[in-house]
Every structure is written in structure tokens, then in C-alpha cells.
CSV table of C-alpha atoms in Angstrom, one decimal:
chain,number,residue,atom,x,y,z
Z,46,MET,CA,-26.0,141.6,-38.0
Z,47,ALA,CA,-25.6,138.7,-35.6
Z,48,ARG,CA,-22.4,136.6,-35.9
Z,49,LYS,CA,-22.8,133.6,-38.1
Z,50,LYS,CA,-23.2,130.6,-35.9
Z,51,SER,CA,-23.6,126.8,-36.4
Z,52,PHE,CA,-26.8,125.1,-35.4
Z,53,ALA,CA,-27.7,121.4,-35.2
Z,54,ILE,CA,-31.4,120.7,-35.2
Z,55,ILE,CA,-32.4,117.2,-34.1
Z,56,GLY,CA,-35.8,116.1,-35.1
Z,57,ILE,CA,-37.7,117.3,-38.2
Z,58,ASN,CA,-41.3,118.4,-37.5
Z,59,ASN,CA,-43.3,121.6,-37.8
Z,60,PHE,CA,-41.5,123.1,-34.9
Z,61,GLY,CA,-38.1,122.2,-36.3
Z,62,GLN,CA,-39.0,123.5,-39.7
Z,63,ALA,CA,-40.1,126.8,-38.2
Z,64,ILE,CA,-36.7,127.1,-36.6
Z,65,VAL,CA,-35.0,126.3,-39.9
Z,66,ASP,CA,-37.0,129.0,-41.7
Z,67,THR,CA,-36.0,131.6,-39.1
Z,68,LEU,CA,-32.4,130.7,-39.0
Z,69,ILE,CA,-32.2,130.8,-42.8
Z,70,GLN,CA,-33.5,134.3,-42.8
Z,71,LYS,CA,-30.7,135.2,-40.4
Z,72,LYS,CA,-28.2,133.5,-42.7
Z,73,GLN,CA,-27.0,131.0,-40.2
Z,74,HIS,CA,-25.3,127.6,-40.8
Z,75,ILE,CA,-27.8,124.8,-40.2
Z,76,MET,CA,-27.5,121.0,-40.0
Z,77,VAL,CA,-30.5,118.8,-39.4
Z,78,PHE,CA,-30.6,115.3,-38.0
Z,79,ASP,CA,-33.5,112.8,-37.9
Z,80,ILE,CA,-33.8,109.0,-37.9
Z,81,ASP,CA,-36.1,109.2,-40.9
Z,82,GLN,CA,-34.1,109.3,-44.2
Z,83,ALA,CA,-37.2,110.5,-46.2
Z,84,LYS,CA,-37.6,113.5,-43.9
Z,85,ILE,CA,-33.9,114.4,-44.3
Z,86,ASN,CA,-34.1,114.1,-48.1
Z,87,ASN,CA,-37.2,116.3,-48.2
Z,88,MET,CA,-35.6,119.0,-45.9
Z,89,VAL,CA,-32.3,119.1,-47.9
Z,90,ALA,CA,-34.2,119.3,-51.2
Z,91,SER,CA,-36.3,122.2,-49.9
Z,92,TYR,CA,-33.5,124.3,-48.6
Z,93,GLU,CA,-30.2,125.0,-50.4
Z,94,GLN,CA,-28.6,126.3,-47.2
Z,95,VAL,CA,-29.4,123.2,-45.1
Z,96,ASP,CA,-27.4,119.9,-44.9
Z,97,GLY,CA,-28.8,116.8,-43.2
Z,98,VAL,CA,-27.9,113.3,-42.0
Z,99,ALA,CA,-30.2,110.5,-41.1
Z,100,LEU,CA,-29.1,108.8,-37.8
Z,101,ASP,CA,-30.3,107.7,-34.4
Z,102,THR,CA,-29.3,110.5,-32.1
Z,103,THR,CA,-30.0,108.4,-29.0
Z,104,ILE,CA,-26.7,106.6,-29.7
Z,105,LYS,CA,-23.7,108.5,-28.4
Z,106,ALA,CA,-21.3,107.2,-31.0
Z,107,ASN,CA,-23.4,108.6,-33.7
Z,108,LEU,CA,-23.2,112.1,-32.2
Z,109,ILE,CA,-19.5,111.8,-31.7
Z,110,GLU,CA,-19.1,110.8,-35.4
Z,111,GLN,CA,-21.0,113.9,-36.5
Z,112,GLY,CA,-18.9,116.2,-34.3
Z,113,MET,CA,-22.0,117.4,-32.5
Z,114,GLU,CA,-20.0,119.1,-29.7
Z,115,GLN,CA,-18.6,121.5,-32.3
Z,116,TYR,CA,-21.9,123.3,-32.9
Z,117,ASP,CA,-22.6,126.6,-31.2
Z,118,THR,CA,-26.2,125.4,-30.4
Z,119,VAL,CA,-28.0,122.1,-30.5
Z,120,ILE,CA,-31.8,122.3,-30.7
Z,121,VAL,CA,-33.7,119.1,-29.8
Z,122,THR,CA,-37.1,119.5,-31.3
Z,123,MET,CA,-38.5,115.9,-30.9
Z,124,ALA,CA,-40.9,115.7,-28.0
Z,125,THR,CA,-43.6,113.1,-28.9
Z,126,ASN,CA,-41.1,110.4,-28.0
Z,127,ILE,CA,-40.0,111.6,-24.6
Z,128,GLU,CA,-37.6,108.7,-24.1
Z,129,ALA,CA,-35.8,109.5,-27.3
Z,130,SER,CA,-35.6,113.2,-26.3
Z,131,ILE,CA,-34.1,112.3,-22.9
Z,132,LEU,CA,-31.6,109.8,-24.3
Z,133,THR,CA,-30.5,112.2,-26.9
Z,134,ILE,CA,-30.0,115.0,-24.4
Z,135,ILE,CA,-28.0,112.8,-22.0
Z,136,SER,CA,-25.8,111.7,-24.9
Z,137,LEU,CA,-25.2,115.3,-25.9
Z,138,GLN,CA,-24.3,116.2,-22.4
Z,139,ASP,CA,-21.9,113.2,-22.2
Z,140,ILE,CA,-19.9,114.4,-25.2
Z,141,GLY,CA,-19.6,117.9,-23.9
Z,142,VAL,CA,-22.4,119.9,-25.7
Z,143,VAL,CA,-23.0,123.0,-23.6
Z,144,ASN,CA,-25.7,125.0,-25.3
Z,145,ILE,CA,-28.8,122.8,-25.6
Z,146,ILE,CA,-32.3,124.0,-26.3
Z,147,ALA,CA,-35.0,121.4,-25.9
Z,148,LYS,CA,-38.7,121.2,-26.9
Z,149,ALA,CA,-40.9,119.8,-24.2
Z,150,LYS,CA,-44.2,117.9,-24.8
Z,151,ASP,CA,-45.8,118.8,-21.5
Z,152,SER,CA,-45.1,119.9,-17.9
Z,153,ARG,CA,-43.9,116.4,-17.0
Z,154,HIS,CA,-41.4,116.4,-19.8
Z,155,THR,CA,-40.3,119.9,-18.8
Z,156,ARG,CA,-39.6,118.7,-15.2
Z,157,ILE,CA,-37.5,115.9,-16.5
Z,158,LEU,CA,-35.5,118.3,-18.7
Z,159,LYS,CA,-34.9,120.7,-15.8
Z,160,ALA,CA,-33.7,117.7,-13.7
Z,161,LEU,CA,-31.2,117.0,-16.4
Z,162,GLY,CA,-29.9,120.6,-16.1
Z,163,ILE,CA,-31.5,121.9,-19.2
Z,164,THR,CA,-32.5,125.6,-18.8
Z,165,ASN,CA,-33.5,126.5,-22.3
Z,166,ILE,CA,-36.8,124.7,-22.6
Z,167,VAL,CA,-39.6,125.5,-25.0
Z,168,GLN,CA,-43.2,124.2,-24.6
Z,169,PRO,CA,-44.9,125.4,-27.7
Z,170,ASP,CA,-48.5,125.0,-26.6
Z,171,VAL,CA,-47.9,127.0,-23.4
Z,172,MET,CA,-46.0,129.6,-25.4
Z,173,ALA,CA,-48.8,129.9,-28.0
Z,174,GLY,CA,-51.4,130.2,-25.2
Z,175,HIS,CA,-49.5,133.1,-23.6
Z,176,MET,CA,-49.1,134.9,-26.9
Z,177,THR,CA,-52.8,134.5,-27.9
Z,178,ALA,CA,-54.0,135.6,-24.5
Z,179,SER,CA,-51.8,138.6,-24.5
Z,180,LYS,CA,-52.8,139.7,-28.0
Z,181,ALA,CA,-56.5,139.3,-27.1
Z,182,LEU,CA,-56.0,141.2,-23.8
Z,183,PHE,CA,-54.1,144.2,-25.2
Z,184,ASP,CA,-55.9,144.5,-28.5
Z,185,VAL,CA,-53.3,147.0,-29.7
Z,186,ASP,CA,-50.5,147.2,-32.2
Z,187,ILE,CA,-47.8,145.1,-30.5
Z,188,GLU,CA,-45.8,142.1,-31.7
Z,189,ILE,CA,-45.0,139.5,-29.0
Z,190,GLN,CA,-41.9,137.8,-30.5
Z,191,THR,CA,-41.0,135.3,-27.8
Z,192,VAL,CA,-42.6,134.3,-24.6
Z,193,ASP,CA,-41.6,132.0,-21.7
Z,194,GLU,CA,-43.2,131.5,-18.4
Z,195,ASN,CA,-42.4,134.9,-17.0
Z,196,TYR,CA,-41.0,137.2,-19.7
Z,197,ALA,CA,-41.8,138.3,-23.2
Z,198,SER,CA,-39.8,140.0,-25.9
Z,199,VAL,CA,-42.2,142.7,-27.2
Z,200,SER,CA,-42.0,145.0,-30.2
Z,201,ILE,CA,-44.1,148.2,-29.7
Z,202,ILE,CA,-44.4,151.2,-32.0
Z,203,VAL,CA,-44.7,154.6,-30.2
Z,204,THR,CA,-48.0,156.3,-31.0
Z,205,GLU,CA,-48.8,158.3,-27.8
Z,206,PRO,CA,-48.1,162.0,-28.6
Z,207,SER,CA,-47.7,163.0,-25.0
Z,208,ILE,CA,-44.4,161.1,-24.5
Z,209,GLU,CA,-42.6,162.5,-27.6
Z,210,GLY,CA,-39.5,164.3,-26.5
Z,211,GLN,CA,-39.4,162.7,-23.1
Z,212,SER,CA,-36.3,160.8,-22.1
Z,213,LEU,CA,-36.2,157.1,-21.3
Z,214,LEU,CA,-35.2,158.0,-17.8
Z,215,ASP,CA,-38.1,160.3,-17.3
Z,216,LEU,CA,-40.5,157.6,-18.7
Z,217,ARG,CA,-38.9,155.0,-16.4
Z,218,LEU,CA,-38.1,152.7,-19.3
Z,219,ILE,CA,-34.4,152.3,-18.3
Z,220,ASN,CA,-33.5,150.0,-15.4
Z,221,ASN,CA,-37.1,149.4,-14.6
Z,222,LYS,CA,-37.7,146.3,-12.5
Z,223,ASP,CA,-40.5,145.1,-14.8
Z,224,TYR,CA,-39.2,145.9,-18.3
Z,225,ASN,CA,-36.1,147.3,-20.1
Z,226,ILE,CA,-35.6,148.5,-23.7
Z,227,VAL,CA,-33.1,146.5,-25.7
Z,228,HIS,CA,-33.0,148.9,-28.7
Z,229,VAL,CA,-34.9,151.6,-30.5
Z,230,LYS,CA,-35.5,151.4,-34.2
Z,231,ARG,CA,-35.9,154.8,-35.9
Z,232,LYS,CA,-36.3,155.1,-39.6
Z,233,GLY,CA,-34.5,151.8,-40.1
Z,234,ARG,CA,-31.6,152.7,-37.8
Z,235,ILE,CA,-30.9,150.8,-34.6
Z,236,ILE,CA,-30.2,152.9,-31.5
Z,237,LEU,CA,-28.8,151.4,-28.3
Z,238,PRO,CA,-30.6,153.3,-25.7
Z,239,ALA,CA,-29.1,155.6,-23.0
Z,240,ASP,CA,-31.1,157.1,-20.2
Z,241,VAL,CA,-31.0,160.6,-21.8
Z,242,ASP,CA,-32.3,159.5,-25.2
Z,243,THR,CA,-35.7,160.8,-26.1
Z,244,LEU,CA,-38.6,159.0,-27.9
Z,245,LYS,CA,-40.3,160.1,-31.1
Z,246,LEU,CA,-43.6,159.1,-32.7
Z,247,GLY,CA,-43.1,156.0,-34.9
Z,248,ASP,CA,-40.1,154.7,-32.9
Z,249,GLU,CA,-40.2,150.9,-32.7
Z,250,LEU,CA,-39.0,149.7,-29.3
Z,251,LEU,CA,-37.8,146.1,-28.6
Z,252,VAL,CA,-38.5,145.5,-24.9
Z,253,ILE,CA,-38.0,142.6,-22.5
Z,254,SER,CA,-40.9,142.7,-20.2
Z,255,LYS,CA,-42.5,140.7,-17.4
Z,256,ILE,CA,-45.7,139.3,-19.0
Z,257,ASN,CA,-47.9,140.9,-16.3
Z,258,ALA,CA,-46.4,144.3,-17.0
Z,259,ILE,CA,-47.0,144.4,-20.8
Z,260,ASN,CA,-50.4,146.0,-20.4
Z,261,ASP,CA,-48.9,149.0,-18.4
Z,262,LEU,CA,-46.1,149.3,-21.0
Z,263,VAL,CA,-48.6,149.4,-23.9
Z,264,ILE,CA,-50.7,152.0,-22.1
Z,265,LYS,CA,-47.6,154.2,-21.6
Z,266,LEU,CA,-46.4,154.0,-25.2
Z,267,GLN,CA,-49.5,153.7,-27.4
Z,268,THR,CA,-52.7,155.6,-28.0
Z,269,THR,CA,-55.7,153.3,-27.4
Z,270,ASP,CA,-58.6,153.0,-29.8
Z,271,ASN,CA,-60.8,154.9,-27.4
Z,272,GLU,CA,-58.4,157.8,-27.3
Z,273,LYS,CA,-58.2,157.9,-31.0
Z,274,ASP,CA,-62.0,158.1,-31.2
Z,275,GLY,CA,-62.0,160.8,-28.6
Z,276,LYS,CA,-64.0,158.7,-26.1
């Protein structure tokens, strides 16, 4: 299980709530901030594990008062108001917050965030577009968990009989320039892969892959519908 960390989420919206839902499942400590007291009240009432404070995060003194620099990660989810997003991030940087994840409204907002030195940037519309296109293209049993501009974290269940018993090294799934296995899940047990490990049908692989290499990876690991039908 992941180490319990502390997260500050700035901005309550659908994106922020989705983050809260996920972090709660992982039993992490969460604090939410928003300028709207009603949103804070609703969030705190909805989740026992969440605390919240209403404040203007563009004001540096408010961030200092809340000890914002002590959180492991600060996630800035507000993007509709680009000015508020930028001022908040500058203030966070000024007080020494190191690990900042920011939501971007569009490519212009993304460029500004990069200019500020933010490397963890999420543009949900672009991410959703990549995920939808990939699922439509592959039309197989894969779960694309996260996507950025170049890479995806993909969960794939092994269904191709011909690779059973072959090692990860033989299958070129270790130290491959296009993708690498993070772990293998077998009958509920997590296995950290070594090059001599072999695959079995039903293994679930978590793989970091270049987006343009996912199709090759799926073809290697899964039996297609045509093959199942004997076509």
C-alpha cells in the first residue's frame, strides 16, 4: 500500500471532486480549499475524511497561515479563472511548495504554467480525447488509467495463449524503448518483474507505454476478436 501522504486540493469542481474520490479510496489525508464557503461546507459534509477551509488562495498570507508548504502535494484544480490559477501557483512557489500539480484550461494556460516551471500539468479535455481515441482504436480489453501528451499507464490482461511461459526478456517487455512493465498482478498478488519471469494467461500487467506503441503491445498480449472467432 502507498505511504499515507497529505494532499491540499485548491478549487472545488468536478475535476477536484474526482481527485478527492480517488484519494479517499487510497486512504490519503485530504484538505480542500476554495473561496466559496458553500462549496467547502458541501464537500466536508459529503466526506468524513475531508477537511476544508474557505479562503482566497491568491493571497500569499492565507497560504502561509494554512501551512500550505507542509503538504506533500498541492493540486490546483481551478482553471476557468486563469488569473487566479496563476496567482495561486506563484504564491505557492514563493512560500516553498515544491510538488505542485495544476489543471490547465487550454494550451495557452499550459504554456503559462510551463513558463512558471510547473511540470505536472493536466489538461482534462486533451486527456479524455486521447483515452477515447485509444479505446476506440484498440477495441480490446484494456484500461487506460492515465494519459499525458506522450505516455499512458495501461492495464492489460494477458489472453494470448502463445506467449504463456515465455519470459519478459524473450517478449521484449523489459527495458523496451517504447514500454516497460511496472508490475504483474497474478491471482491478487503483485509481482515486481524480473527479466526471467514468465507470463501466464490471466496475468494483469501494468505497463507504462508510449501512446503510439499501445497497439503493438495489445497485439502482443491479447487475442483479438478475429482470432477468437477463427477468422
